[in-house]
Each structure stands twice: as C-alpha cells, then as structure tokens.
PDB file of N, CA and C in Angstrom:
ATOM      1  N   UNK G   1      -1.442 -29.566  30.919  1.00  0.00           N
ATOM      2  CA  UNK G   1      -0.374 -28.651  30.287  1.00  0.00           C
ATOM      3  C   UNK G   1      -0.739 -28.821  28.578  1.00  0.00           C
ATOM      4  N   UNK G   2      -0.842 -30.412  27.922  1.00  0.00           N
ATOM      5  CA  UNK G   2      -1.058 -31.000  26.954  1.00  0.00           C
ATOM      6  C   UNK G   2      -2.617 -30.273  26.439  1.00  0.00           C
ATOM      7  N   UNK G   3      -3.782 -30.541  27.662  1.00  0.00           N
ATOM      8  CA  UNK G   3      -4.958 -30.224  27.433  1.00  0.00           C
ATOM      9  C   UNK G   3      -4.918 -28.492  27.073  1.00  0.00           C
ATOM     10  N   UNK G   4      -4.423 -27.502  28.176  1.00  0.00           N
ATOM     11  CA  UNK G   4      -4.128 -26.690  27.730  1.00  0.00           C
ATOM     12  C   UNK G   4      -3.480 -26.180  25.908  1.00  0.00           C
ATOM     13  N   UNK G   5      -2.945 -26.704  25.719  1.00  0.00           N
ATOM     14  CA  UNK G   5      -2.560 -25.748  24.304  1.00  0.00           C
ATOM     15  C   UNK G   5      -3.361 -26.612  23.286  1.00  0.00           C
ATOM     16  N   UNK G   6      -3.827 -27.836  23.690  1.00  0.00           N
ATOM     17  CA  UNK G   6      -4.843 -28.180  22.503  1.00  0.00           C
ATOM     18  C   UNK G   6      -6.189 -27.059  22.346  1.00  0.00           C
ATOM     19  N   UNK G   7      -6.814 -26.801  23.517  1.00  0.00           N
ATOM     20  CA  UNK G   7      -7.143 -25.939  23.849  1.00  0.00           C
ATOM     21  C   UNK G   7      -7.220 -24.866  22.890  1.00  0.00           C
ATOM     22  N   UNK G   8      -5.633 -23.783  23.439  1.00  0.00           N
ATOM     23  CA  UNK G   8      -5.244 -22.579  23.123  1.00  0.00           C
ATOM     24  C   UNK G   8      -5.442 -22.718  20.993  1.00  0.00           C
ATOM     25  N   UNK G   9      -4.937 -24.000  20.859  1.00  0.00           N
ATOM     26  CA  UNK G   9      -4.922 -24.325  19.399  1.00  0.00           C
ATOM     27  C   UNK G   9      -6.613 -24.038  18.786  1.00  0.00           C
ATOM     28  N   UNK G  10      -7.495 -25.178  19.316  1.00  0.00           N
ATOM     29  CA  UNK G  10      -8.906 -24.868  18.457  1.00  0.00           C
ATOM     30  C   UNK G  10      -9.542 -23.371  18.958  1.00  0.00           C
ATOM     31  N   UNK G  11      -9.288 -22.560  19.587  1.00  0.00           N
ATOM     32  CA  UNK G  11      -9.697 -21.080  19.734  1.00  0.00           C
ATOM     33  C   UNK G  11      -8.792 -20.581  18.985  1.00  0.00           C
ATOM     34  N   UNK G  12      -7.570 -20.599  18.916  1.00  0.00           N
ATOM     35  CA  UNK G  12      -7.203 -19.508  17.211  1.00  0.00           C
ATOM     36  C   UNK G  12      -7.531 -20.454  16.022  1.00  0.00           C
ATOM     37  N   UNK G  13      -7.910 -21.589  16.052  1.00  0.00           N
ATOM     38  CA  UNK G  13      -8.950 -22.162  14.834  1.00  0.00           C
ATOM     39  C   UNK G  13     -10.753 -21.259  14.879  1.00  0.00           C
ATOM     40  N   UNK G  14     -10.656 -21.446  15.604  1.00  0.00           N
ATOM     41  CA  UNK G  14     -11.953 -20.902  15.904  1.00  0.00           C
ATOM     42  C   UNK G  14     -11.577 -19.119  15.412  1.00  0.00           C
ATOM     43  N   UNK G  15     -11.417 -18.873  16.173  1.00  0.00           N
ATOM     44  CA  UNK G  15     -10.883 -16.861  15.711  1.00  0.00           C
ATOM     45  C   UNK G  15     -10.587 -16.771  14.400  1.00  0.00           C
ATOM     46  N   UNK G  16      -9.850 -17.389  13.829  1.00  0.00           N
ATOM     47  CA  UNK G  16      -9.222 -17.330  12.529  1.00  0.00           C
ATOM     48  C   UNK G  16     -10.254 -17.779  11.278  1.00  0.00           C
ATOM     49  N   UNK G  17     -11.397 -18.374  11.421  1.00  0.00           N
ATOM     50  CA  UNK G  17     -11.927 -18.916  10.483  1.00  0.00           C
ATOM     51  C   UNK G  17     -13.168 -17.731  11.263  1.00  0.00           C
ATOM     52  N   UNK G  18     -13.625 -17.050  12.121  1.00  0.00           N
ATOM     53  CA  UNK G  18     -14.555 -16.335  12.256  1.00  0.00           C
ATOM     54  C   UNK G  18     -13.498 -15.067  11.233  1.00  0.00           C
ATOM     55  N   UNK G  19     -12.489 -14.820  11.923  1.00  0.00           N
ATOM     56  CA  UNK G  19     -11.764 -13.403  11.197  1.00  0.00           C
ATOM     57  C   UNK G  19     -12.203 -13.672   9.530  1.00  0.00           C
ATOM     58  N   UNK G  20     -11.773 -15.377   9.138  1.00  0.00           N
ATOM     59  CA  UNK G  20     -11.654 -15.398   8.123  1.00  0.00           C
ATOM     60  C   UNK G  20     -13.873 -15.313   7.003  1.00  0.00           C
ATOM     61  N   UNK G  21     -14.648 -15.763   7.782  1.00  0.00           N
ATOM     62  CA  UNK G  21     -15.908 -15.463   7.741  1.00  0.00           C
ATOM     63  C   UNK G  21     -15.958 -13.821   7.741  1.00  0.00           C
ATOM     64  N   UNK G  22     -15.824 -13.265   8.202  1.00  0.00           N
ATOM     65  CA  UNK G  22     -16.343 -11.708   8.356  1.00  0.00           C
ATOM     66  C   UNK G  22     -15.953 -11.095   7.456  1.00  0.00           C
ATOM     67  N   UNK G  23     -14.067 -11.110   7.111  1.00  0.00           N
ATOM     68  CA  UNK G  23     -13.784 -10.434   5.642  1.00  0.00           C
ATOM     69  C   UNK G  23     -14.611 -10.792   4.310  1.00  0.00           C
ATOM     70  N   UNK G  24     -14.993 -12.261   3.976  1.00  0.00           N
ATOM     71  CA  UNK G  24     -15.512 -13.001   3.360  1.00  0.00           C
ATOM     72  C   UNK G  24     -17.015 -12.145   3.136  1.00  0.00           C
ATOM     73  N   UNK G  25     -18.000 -11.515   3.961  1.00  0.00           N
ATOM     74  CA  UNK G  25     -19.151 -11.302   4.185  1.00  0.00           C
ATOM     75  C   UNK G  25     -18.502  -9.763   3.852  1.00  0.00           C
ATOM     76  N   UNK G  26     -17.639  -9.066   4.320  1.00  0.00           N
ATOM     77  CA  UNK G  26     -17.630  -7.756   3.923  1.00  0.00           C
ATOM     78  C   UNK G  26     -17.905  -7.667   2.205  1.00  0.00           C
ATOM     79  N   UNK G  27     -16.616  -8.515   1.790  1.00  0.00           N
ATOM     80  CA  UNK G  27     -16.211  -8.618   0.754  1.00  0.00           C
ATOM     81  C   UNK G  27     -17.398  -8.812  -0.433  1.00  0.00           C
ATOM     82  N   UNK G  28     -18.358  -9.414  -0.211  1.00  0.00           N
ATOM     83  CA  UNK G  28     -19.460 -10.201  -0.849  1.00  0.00           C
ATOM     84  C   UNK G  28     -20.489  -8.993  -0.794  1.00  0.00           C
ATOM     85  N   UNK G  29     -20.426  -8.142   0.798  1.00  0.00           N
ATOM     86  CA  UNK G  29     -21.661  -6.903   0.562  1.00  0.00           C
ATOM     87  C   UNK G  29     -21.112  -5.862  -0.460  1.00  0.00           C
ATOM     88  N   UNK G  30     -19.594  -5.615  -0.223  1.00  0.00           N
ATOM     89  CA  UNK G  30     -19.238  -4.811  -1.282  1.00  0.00           C
ATOM     90  C   UNK G  30     -19.384  -4.843  -3.058  1.00  0.00           C
ATOM     91  N   UNK G  31     -19.019  -6.771  -3.529  1.00  0.00           N
ATOM     92  CA  UNK G  31     -19.599  -6.691  -4.656  1.00  0.00           C
ATOM     93  C   UNK G  31     -20.979  -6.641  -5.256  1.00  0.00           C
ATOM     94  N   UNK G  32     -21.274  -6.732  -4.212  1.00  0.00           N
ATOM     95  CA  UNK G  32     -23.592  -7.292  -4.297  1.00  0.00           C
ATOM     96  C   UNK G  32     -23.622  -5.927  -4.623  1.00  0.00           C
ATOM     97  N   UNK G  33     -23.407  -4.591  -3.762  1.00  0.00           N
ATOM     98  CA  UNK G  33     -23.617  -3.339  -3.525  1.00  0.00           C
ATOM     99  C   UNK G  33     -22.724  -2.372  -4.850  1.00  0.00           C
ATOM    100  N   UNK G  34     -21.313  -3.043  -5.174  1.00  0.00           N
ATOM    101  CA  UNK G  34     -21.144  -2.520  -6.245  1.00  0.00           C
ATOM    102  C   UNK G  34     -22.302  -2.918  -7.520  1.00  0.00           C
ATOM    103  N   UNK G  35     -22.383  -3.873  -8.114  1.00  0.00           N
ATOM    104  CA  UNK G  35     -23.381  -4.052  -8.823  1.00  0.00           C
ATOM    105  C   UNK G  35     -24.335  -3.557  -8.990  1.00  0.00           C
ATOM    106  N   UNK G  36     -24.931  -3.440  -7.942  1.00  0.00           N
ATOM    107  CA  UNK G  36     -26.691  -2.646  -7.558  1.00  0.00           C
ATOM    108  C   UNK G  36     -26.251  -1.500  -7.924  1.00  0.00           C
ATOM    109  N   UNK G  37     -25.225  -0.677  -7.627  1.00  0.00           N
ATOM    110  CA  UNK G  37     -24.767   0.818  -7.403  1.00  0.00           C
ATOM    111  C   UNK G  37     -24.357   1.293  -9.320  1.00  0.00           C
ATOM    112  N   UNK G  38     -24.242   0.570 -10.363  1.00  0.00           N
ATOM    113  CA  UNK G  38     -23.860  -0.242 -10.914  1.00  0.00           C
ATOM    114  C   UNK G  38     -24.772  -0.316 -12.146  1.00  0.00           C
ATOM    115  N   UNK G  39     -25.981  -0.776 -11.669  1.00  0.00           N
ATOM    116  CA  UNK G  39     -27.428  -0.461 -12.534  1.00  0.00           C
ATOM    117  C   UNK G  39     -28.465   0.781 -12.097  1.00  0.00           C
ATOM    118  N   UNK G  40     -27.741   0.622 -10.513  1.00  0.00           N
ATOM    119  CA  UNK G  40     -28.726   1.994 -10.691  1.00  0.00           C
ATOM    120  C   UNK G  40     -27.914   3.293 -11.510  1.00  0.00           C
ATOM    121  N   UNK G  41     -26.908   3.178 -11.749  1.00  0.00           N
ATOM    122  CA  UNK G  41     -26.083   4.178 -12.251  1.00  0.00           C
ATOM    123  C   UNK G  41     -26.647   4.693 -13.613  1.00  0.00           C
ATOM    124  N   UNK G  42     -27.081   3.026 -14.260  1.00  0.00           N
ATOM    125  CA  UNK G  42     -27.441   2.683 -16.185  1.00  0.00           C
ATOM    126  C   UNK G  42     -28.505   2.794 -15.784  1.00  0.00           C
ATOM    127  N   UNK G  43     -29.849   2.952 -14.622  1.00  0.00           N
ATOM    128  CA  UNK G  43     -31.020   3.694 -14.911  1.00  0.00           C
ATOM    129  C   UNK G  43     -31.247   4.816 -13.852  1.00  0.00           C
ATOM    130  N   UNK G  44     -30.403   5.080 -13.791  1.00  0.00           N
ATOM    131  CA  UNK G  44     -30.532   6.808 -13.651  1.00  0.00           C
ATOM    132  C   UNK G  44     -31.241   7.455 -12.232  1.00  0.00           C
ATOM    133  N   UNK G  45     -31.219   6.337 -10.915  1.00  0.00           N
ATOM    134  CA  UNK G  45     -31.409   6.275  -9.966  1.00  0.00           C
ATOM    135  C   UNK G  45     -30.859   7.367  -8.929  1.00  0.00           C
ATOM    136  N   UNK G  46     -31.647   8.394  -8.340  1.00  0.00           N
ATOM    137  CA  UNK G  46     -31.395   9.528  -7.880  1.00  0.00           C
ATOM    138  C   UNK G  46     -30.512   8.934  -6.255  1.00  0.00           C
ATOM    139  N   UNK G  47     -30.643   7.925  -5.980  1.00  0.00           N
ATOM    140  CA  UNK G  47     -30.379   7.151  -4.968  1.00  0.00           C
ATOM    141  C   UNK G  47     -29.052   6.430  -4.939  1.00  0.00           C
ATOM    142  N   UNK G  48     -28.571   6.444  -6.012  1.00  0.00           N
ATOM    143  CA  UNK G  48     -27.483   5.793  -6.099  1.00  0.00           C
ATOM    144  C   UNK G  48     -26.091   5.824  -5.459  1.00  0.00           C
ATOM    145  N   UNK G  49     -26.214   7.100  -4.993  1.00  0.00           N
ATOM    146  CA  UNK G  49     -24.803   7.368  -3.796  1.00  0.00           C
ATOM    147  C   UNK G  49     -24.940   6.585  -2.664  1.00  0.00           C
ATOM    148  N   UNK G  50     -26.329   7.058  -2.487  1.00  0.00           N
ATOM    149  CA  UNK G  50     -26.676   7.034  -0.823  1.00  0.00           C
ATOM    150  C   UNK G  50     -26.804   5.325  -0.824  1.00  0.00           C
ATOM    151  N   UNK G  51     -27.412   4.664  -1.514  1.00  0.00           N
ATOM    152  CA  UNK G  51     -27.401   3.250  -1.604  1.00  0.00           C
ATOM    153  C   UNK G  51     -25.808   2.591  -1.428  1.00  0.00           C
ATOM    154  N   UNK G  52     -24.573   3.058  -2.213  1.00  0.00           N
ATOM    155  CA  UNK G  52     -23.298   2.972  -2.442  1.00  0.00           C
ATOM    156  C   UNK G  52     -22.568   3.264  -1.244  1.00  0.00           C
ATOM    157  N   UNK G  53     -22.871   4.219  -0.633  1.00  0.00           N
ATOM    158  CA  UNK G  53     -22.388   4.242   0.411  1.00  0.00           C
ATOM    159  C   UNK G  53     -22.834   3.381   1.911  1.00  0.00           C
ATOM    160  N   UNK G  54     -24.214   3.406   1.854  1.00  0.00           N
ATOM    161  CA  UNK G  54     -24.273   2.368   2.494  1.00  0.00           C
ATOM    162  C   UNK G  54     -24.250   0.955   2.439  1.00  0.00           C
ATOM    163  N   UNK G  55     -23.601   0.490   1.714  1.00  0.00           N
ATOM    164  CA  UNK G  55     -23.151  -0.598   1.075  1.00  0.00           C
ATOM    165  C   UNK G  55     -21.600  -0.633   1.212  1.00  0.00           C
ATOM    166  N   UNK G  56     -21.102  -0.037   1.811  1.00  0.00           N
ATOM    167  CA  UNK G  56     -19.597   0.320   1.444  1.00  0.00           C
ATOM    168  C   UNK G  56     -19.422   0.409   3.119  1.00  0.00           C
ATOM    169  N   UNK G  57     -20.445   1.334   3.564  1.00  0.00           N
ATOM    170  CA  UNK G  57     -20.566   1.369   5.440  1.00  0.00           C
ATOM    171  C   UNK G  57     -20.761  -0.089   5.768  1.00  0.00           C
ATOM    172  N   UNK G  58     -21.838  -0.762   5.255  1.00  0.00           N
ATOM    173  CA  UNK G  58     -21.528  -2.395   6.111  1.00  0.00           C
ATOM    174  C   UNK G  58     -20.896  -3.228   5.297  1.00  0.00           C
ATOM    175  N   UNK G  59     -19.969  -3.018   4.355  1.00  0.00           N
ATOM    176  CA  UNK G  59     -18.897  -3.669   4.349  1.00  0.00           C
ATOM    177  C   UNK G  59     -18.438  -3.709   5.294  1.00  0.00           C
ATOM    178  N   UNK G  60     -17.808  -2.155   5.150  1.00  0.00           N
ATOM    179  CA  UNK G  60     -16.352  -1.938   6.661  1.00  0.00           C
ATOM    180  C   UNK G  60     -16.868  -1.738   7.751  1.00  0.00           C
ATOM    181  N   UNK G  61     -17.780  -2.006   8.178  1.00  0.00           N
ATOM    182  CA  UNK G  61     -17.984  -2.665   9.488  1.00  0.00           C
ATOM    183  C   UNK G  61     -18.187  -4.792   9.798  1.00  0.00           C
ATOM    184  N   UNK G  62     -18.423  -4.767   8.380  1.00  0.00           N
ATOM    185  CA  UNK G  62     -17.358  -6.534   8.487  1.00  0.00           C
ATOM    186  C   UNK G  62     -15.958  -6.532   8.846  1.00  0.00           C
ATOM    187  N   UNK G  63     -15.433  -5.796   8.062  1.00  0.00           N
ATOM    188  CA  UNK G  63     -14.096  -5.723   7.744  1.00  0.00           C
ATOM    189  C   UNK G  63     -13.507  -5.113   8.973  1.00  0.00           C
ATOM    190  N   UNK G  64     -14.367  -4.367  10.161  1.00  0.00           N
ATOM    191  CA  UNK G  64     -13.195  -3.561  10.708  1.00  0.00           C
ATOM    192  C   UNK G  64     -13.637  -4.953  11.820  1.00  0.00           C
ATOM    193  N   UNK G  65     -14.962  -5.973  12.186  1.00  0.00           N
ATOM    194  CA  UNK G  65     -15.032  -6.724  12.840  1.00  0.00           C
ATOM    195  C   UNK G  65     -14.130  -7.547  13.027  1.00  0.00           C
ATOM    196  N   UNK G  66     -13.979  -8.054  11.768  1.00  0.00           N
ATOM    197  CA  UNK G  66     -12.700  -8.997  11.543  1.00  0.00           C
ATOM    198  C   UNK G  66     -11.917  -8.720  12.318  1.00  0.00           C
ATOM    199  N   UNK G  67     -11.026  -7.472  12.203  1.00  0.00           N
ATOM    200  CA  UNK G  67      -9.499  -7.029  12.364  1.00  0.00           C
ATOM    201  C   UNK G  67      -9.888  -7.117  13.932  1.00  0.00           C
ATOM    202  N   UNK G  68     -10.894  -6.669  14.476  1.00  0.00           N
ATOM    203  CA  UNK G  68     -11.215  -6.082  16.363  1.00  0.00           C
ATOM    204  C   UNK G  68     -10.979  -7.824  16.490  1.00  0.00           C
ATOM    205  N   UNK G  69     -11.807  -8.663  15.666  1.00  0.00           N
ATOM    206  CA  UNK G  69     -11.628 -10.192  16.117  1.00  0.00           C
ATOM    207  C   UNK G  69     -10.219 -10.989  16.037  1.00  0.00           C
ATOM    208  N   UNK G  70      -9.653 -10.043  14.861  1.00  0.00           N
ATOM    209  CA  UNK G  70      -7.672 -10.944  14.619  1.00  0.00           C
ATOM    210  C   UNK G  70      -7.015 -10.394  15.817  1.00  0.00           C
ATOM    211  N   UNK G  71      -7.136  -9.243  16.843  1.00  0.00           N
ATOM    212  CA  UNK G  71      -6.678  -8.721  17.972  1.00  0.00           C
ATOM    213  C   UNK G  71      -6.138  -9.703  18.934  1.00  0.00           C
ATOM    214  N   UNK G  72      -7.498 -10.789  18.853  1.00  0.00           N
ATOM    215  CA  UNK G  72      -7.329 -11.688  20.070  1.00  0.00           C
ATOM    216  C   UNK G  72      -5.916 -12.757  19.612  1.00  0.00           C
ATOM    217  N   UNK G  73      -5.947 -13.009  18.677  1.00  0.00           N
ATOM    218  CA  UNK G  73      -4.545 -14.132  18.283  1.00  0.00           C
ATOM    219  C   UNK G  73      -3.294 -13.142  18.083  1.00  0.00           C
ATOM    220  N   UNK G  74      -3.483 -11.979  18.638  1.00  0.00           N
ATOM    221  CA  UNK G  74      -2.245 -11.053  17.797  1.00  0.00           C
ATOM    222  C   UNK G  74      -1.088 -11.415  19.224  1.00  0.00           C
ATOM    223  N   UNK G  75       0.121 -11.870  19.018  1.00  0.00           N
ATOM    224  CA  UNK G  75       1.217 -12.075  20.297  1.00  0.00           C
ATOM    225  C   UNK G  75       2.446 -11.090  19.762  1.00  0.00           C
ATOM    226  N   UNK G  76       2.854 -10.296  18.956  1.00  0.00           N
ATOM    227  CA  UNK G  76       3.663  -9.832  19.042  1.00  0.00           C
ATOM    228  C   UNK G  76       3.090  -8.010  19.060  1.00  0.00           C
ATOM    229  N   UNK G  77       4.130  -7.112  19.329  1.00  0.00           N
ATOM    230  CA  UNK G  77       3.490  -5.807  19.535  1.00  0.00           C
ATOM    231  C   UNK G  77       3.519  -5.304  18.294  1.00  0.00           C
ATOM    232  N   UNK G  78       4.113  -5.690  17.520  1.00  0.00           N
ATOM    233  CA  UNK G  78       4.059  -5.487  15.812  1.00  0.00           C
ATOM    234  C   UNK G  78       2.824  -5.395  15.589  1.00  0.00           C
ATOM    235  N   UNK G  79       2.709  -6.940  15.695  1.00  0.00           N
ATOM    236  CA  UNK G  79       1.236  -6.713  14.942  1.00  0.00           C
ATOM    237  C   UNK G  79       0.241  -6.407  15.333  1.00  0.00           C
ATOM    238  N   UNK G  80       0.248  -5.880  16.709  1.00  0.00           N
ATOM    239  CA  UNK G  80      -0.917  -5.244  17.527  1.00  0.00           C
ATOM    240  C   UNK G  80      -0.746  -3.504  17.293  1.00  0.00           C
ATOM    241  N   UNK G  81       0.521  -3.441  16.801  1.00  0.00           N
ATOM    242  CA  UNK G  81       0.368  -1.665  16.111  1.00  0.00           C
ATOM    243  C   UNK G  81       0.005  -1.549  15.139  1.00  0.00           C
ATOM    244  N   UNK G  82       0.069  -2.761  13.908  1.00  0.00           N
ATOM    245  CA  UNK G  82      -0.655  -2.669  12.568  1.00  0.00           C
ATOM    246  C   UNK G  82      -2.209  -2.586  12.582  1.00  0.00           C
ATOM    247  N   UNK G  83      -2.289  -3.696  13.756  1.00  0.00           N
ATOM    248  CA  UNK G  83      -3.692  -3.965  13.590  1.00  0.00           C
ATOM    249  C   UNK G  83      -4.062  -2.696  14.349  1.00  0.00           C
ATOM    250  N   UNK G  84      -3.976  -2.202  14.457  1.00  0.00           N
ATOM    251  CA  UNK G  84      -4.356  -1.031  15.502  1.00  0.00           C
ATOM    252  C   UNK G  84      -4.577   0.365  15.036  1.00  0.00           C
ATOM    253  N   UNK G  85      -3.281   0.295  13.738  1.00  0.00           N
ATOM    254  CA  UNK G  85      -3.750   1.566  12.533  1.00  0.00           C
ATOM    255  C   UNK G  85      -4.474   1.096  11.869  1.00  0.00           C
ATOM    256  N   UNK G  86      -4.895  -0.113  10.869  1.00  0.00           N
ATOM    257  CA  UNK G  86      -5.815  -0.409  10.213  1.00  0.00           C
ATOM    258  C   UNK G  86      -7.550  -0.736  10.791  1.00  0.00           C
ATOM    259  N   UNK G  87      -7.243  -0.531  12.186  1.00  0.00           N
ATOM    260  CA  UNK G  87      -8.741  -0.361  12.853  1.00  0.00           C
ATOM    261  C   UNK G  87      -8.952   1.245  13.222  1.00  0.00           C
ATOM    262  N   UNK G  88      -8.130   1.684  12.931  1.00  0.00           N
ATOM    263  CA  UNK G  88      -8.038   3.491  13.196  1.00  0.00           C
ATOM    264  C   UNK G  88      -8.725   3.916  11.729  1.00  0.00           C
ATOM    265  N   UNK G  89      -7.920   3.133  10.764  1.00  0.00           N
ATOM    266  CA  UNK G  89      -8.626   3.952   8.983  1.00  0.00           C
ATOM    267  C   UNK G  89      -9.698   3.591   9.503  1.00  0.00           C
ATOM    268  N   UNK G  90      -9.983   1.999   9.310  1.00  0.00           N
ATOM    269  CA  UNK G  90     -10.811   1.770   9.198  1.00  0.00           C
ATOM    270  C   UNK G  90     -12.200   2.374   9.591  1.00  0.00           C
ATOM    271  N   UNK G  91     -11.803   2.269  11.407  1.00  0.00           N
ATOM    272  CA  UNK G  91     -13.359   3.412  11.822  1.00  0.00           C
ATOM    273  C   UNK G  91     -12.556   5.185  11.305  1.00  0.00           C
ATOM    274  N   UNK G  92     -12.157   5.748  10.660  1.00  0.00           N
ATOM    275  CA  UNK G  92     -12.106   6.559  10.082  1.00  0.00           C
ATOM    276  C   UNK G  92     -13.207   7.081   9.048  1.00  0.00           C
ATOM    277  N   UNK G  93     -12.728   6.195   8.219  1.00  0.00           N
ATOM    278  CA  UNK G  93     -13.386   5.278   6.954  1.00  0.00           C
ATOM    279  C   UNK G  93     -15.137   5.415   6.953  1.00  0.00           C
ATOM    280  N   UNK G  94     -15.092   4.776   8.280  1.00  0.00           N
ATOM    281  CA  UNK G  94     -16.656   4.188   8.224  1.00  0.00           C
ATOM    282  C   UNK G  94     -17.366   5.865   8.626  1.00  0.00           C
ATOM    283  N   UNK G  95     -16.758   6.640   9.692  1.00  0.00           N
ATOM    284  CA  UNK G  95     -17.137   7.665  10.435  1.00  0.00           C
ATOM    285  C   UNK G  95     -17.390   8.592   9.212  1.00  0.00           C
ATOM    286  N   UNK G  96     -16.339   8.631   8.163  1.00  0.00           N
ATOM    287  CA  UNK G  96     -16.601   9.341   7.095  1.00  0.00           C
ATOM    288  C   UNK G  96     -17.855   8.869   6.118  1.00  0.00           C
ATOM    289  N   UNK G  97     -17.658   7.642   5.827  1.00  0.00           N
ATOM    290  CA  UNK G  97     -19.285   7.387   5.198  1.00  0.00           C
ATOM    291  C   UNK G  97     -20.294   7.359   5.712  1.00  0.00           C
ATOM    292  N   UNK G  98     -20.666   7.573   6.641  1.00  0.00           N
ATOM    293  CA  UNK G  98     -21.737   7.888   7.744  1.00  0.00           C
ATOM    294  C   UNK G  98     -22.228   9.272   7.454  1.00  0.00           C
ATOM    295  N   UNK G  99     -21.175   9.801   8.073  1.00  0.00           N
ATOM    296  CA  UNK G  99     -21.254  11.369   7.583  1.00  0.00           C
ATOM    297  C   UNK G  99     -21.655  11.762   6.128  1.00  0.00           C
ATOM    298  N   UNK G 100     -21.146  10.899   5.073  1.00  0.00           N
ATOM    299  CA  UNK G 100     -22.340  11.622   3.894  1.00  0.00           C
ATOM    300  C   UNK G 100     -22.780  10.537   3.829  1.00  0.00           C
ATOM    301  N   UNK G 101     -23.718   9.338   4.217  1.00  0.00           N
ATOM    302  CA  UNK G 101     -25.061   9.278   4.042  1.00  0.00           C
ATOM    303  C   UNK G 101     -25.758  10.546   5.133  1.00  0.00           C
ATOM    304  N   UNK G 102     -25.563  10.915   5.812  1.00  0.00           N
ATOM    305  CA  UNK G 102     -26.330  11.844   6.612  1.00  0.00           C
ATOM    306  C   UNK G 102     -26.343  12.901   5.662  1.00  0.00           C
ATOM    307  N   UNK G 103     -25.378  13.418   4.875  1.00  0.00           N
ATOM    308  CA  UNK G 103     -25.203  14.545   4.289  1.00  0.00           C
ATOM    309  C   UNK G 103     -26.503  14.188   2.932  1.00  0.00           C
ATOM    310  N   UNK G 104     -25.694  12.733   2.029  1.00  0.00           N
ATOM    311  CA  UNK G 104     -26.798  12.541   1.165  1.00  0.00           C
ATOM    312  C   UNK G 104     -28.177  12.339   1.418  1.00  0.00           C
ATOM    313  N   UNK G 105     -28.662  11.850   2.623  1.00  0.00           N
ATOM    314  CA  UNK G 105     -30.240  11.907   3.263  1.00  0.00           C
ATOM    315  C   UNK G 105     -31.140  13.010   3.049  1.00  0.00           C
ATOM    316  N   UNK G 106     -30.237  14.279   3.899  1.00  0.00           N
ATOM    317  CA  UNK G 106     -30.129  16.054   3.698  1.00  0.00           C
ATOM    318  C   UNK G 106     -30.564  16.231   2.576  1.00  0.00           C
ATOM    319  N   UNK G 107     -29.752  15.659   1.830  1.00  0.00           N
ATOM    320  CA  UNK G 107     -29.538  16.651   0.553  1.00  0.00           C
ATOM    321  C   UNK G 107     -30.880  15.970  -0.240  1.00  0.00           C
ATOM    322  N   UNK G 108     -31.121  14.849  -0.359  1.00  0.00           N
ATOM    323  CA  UNK G 108     -32.648  14.097  -1.269  1.00  0.00           C
ATOM    324  C   UNK G 108     -34.140  14.479  -0.547  1.00  0.00           C
ATOM    325  N   UNK G 109     -33.772  14.893   0.592  1.00  0.00           N
ATOM    326  CA  UNK G 109     -34.942  15.615   1.476  1.00  0.00           C
ATOM    327  C   UNK G 109     -35.720  16.428   0.605  1.00  0.00           C
TER     328      UNK G 109
END
C-alpha cells in the first residue's frame, strides 16, 4: 500500500506540472499574439483580426487541454462539475473563434 500511495503522489505531481505547463504555454501564446496584433494595428495590417483570432484559438486549445488534464486528479463531484462547466465554456469559445476565423478568411478572399 505504501508503494501505491507513493506512485499516486508522483502521478498527481506529474499531472499538476503538466497542467501548469499547458496553462503557461496558453498564456505565452496569448501575450505574443496580442503584441503581434497591436503591432499589426499600428501598421494597418488587413489580416490583424485573423492573426488575433488564430492566436486566441491556439491559446484556448492549450488552456482547454490543461483543464482536460486536470480532470484526471479531481476527487470530488463539485470540482468535476466546475471543471466540466469550464471545459464547456472554453470549448464553446473555441468553436466561435474558429467560426470567426472561417468568416474572416472568406471575407479576405
């Protein structure tokens, strides 16, 4: 039993670091995309909306991946409900942003 609890603790720590990594990557992508989009606005780039939408979508994908990974270590039903709601919201946002990207690409052609 001692070995099993140690393995469980190691697994939990690996998952937590994985979630942290995915969340950080999402934040970095969002910050870089924001900086590029601000620069694009200054230069009056016609593709700035598309660039921003693609960056936000990619950042949301990483954040969503972190939430899905977090479900592995959830212990209580209330935590699972909250995580499920977050996943649904981020999934809906991702869907809407991909729809916006398609519309923007069609508009630019």
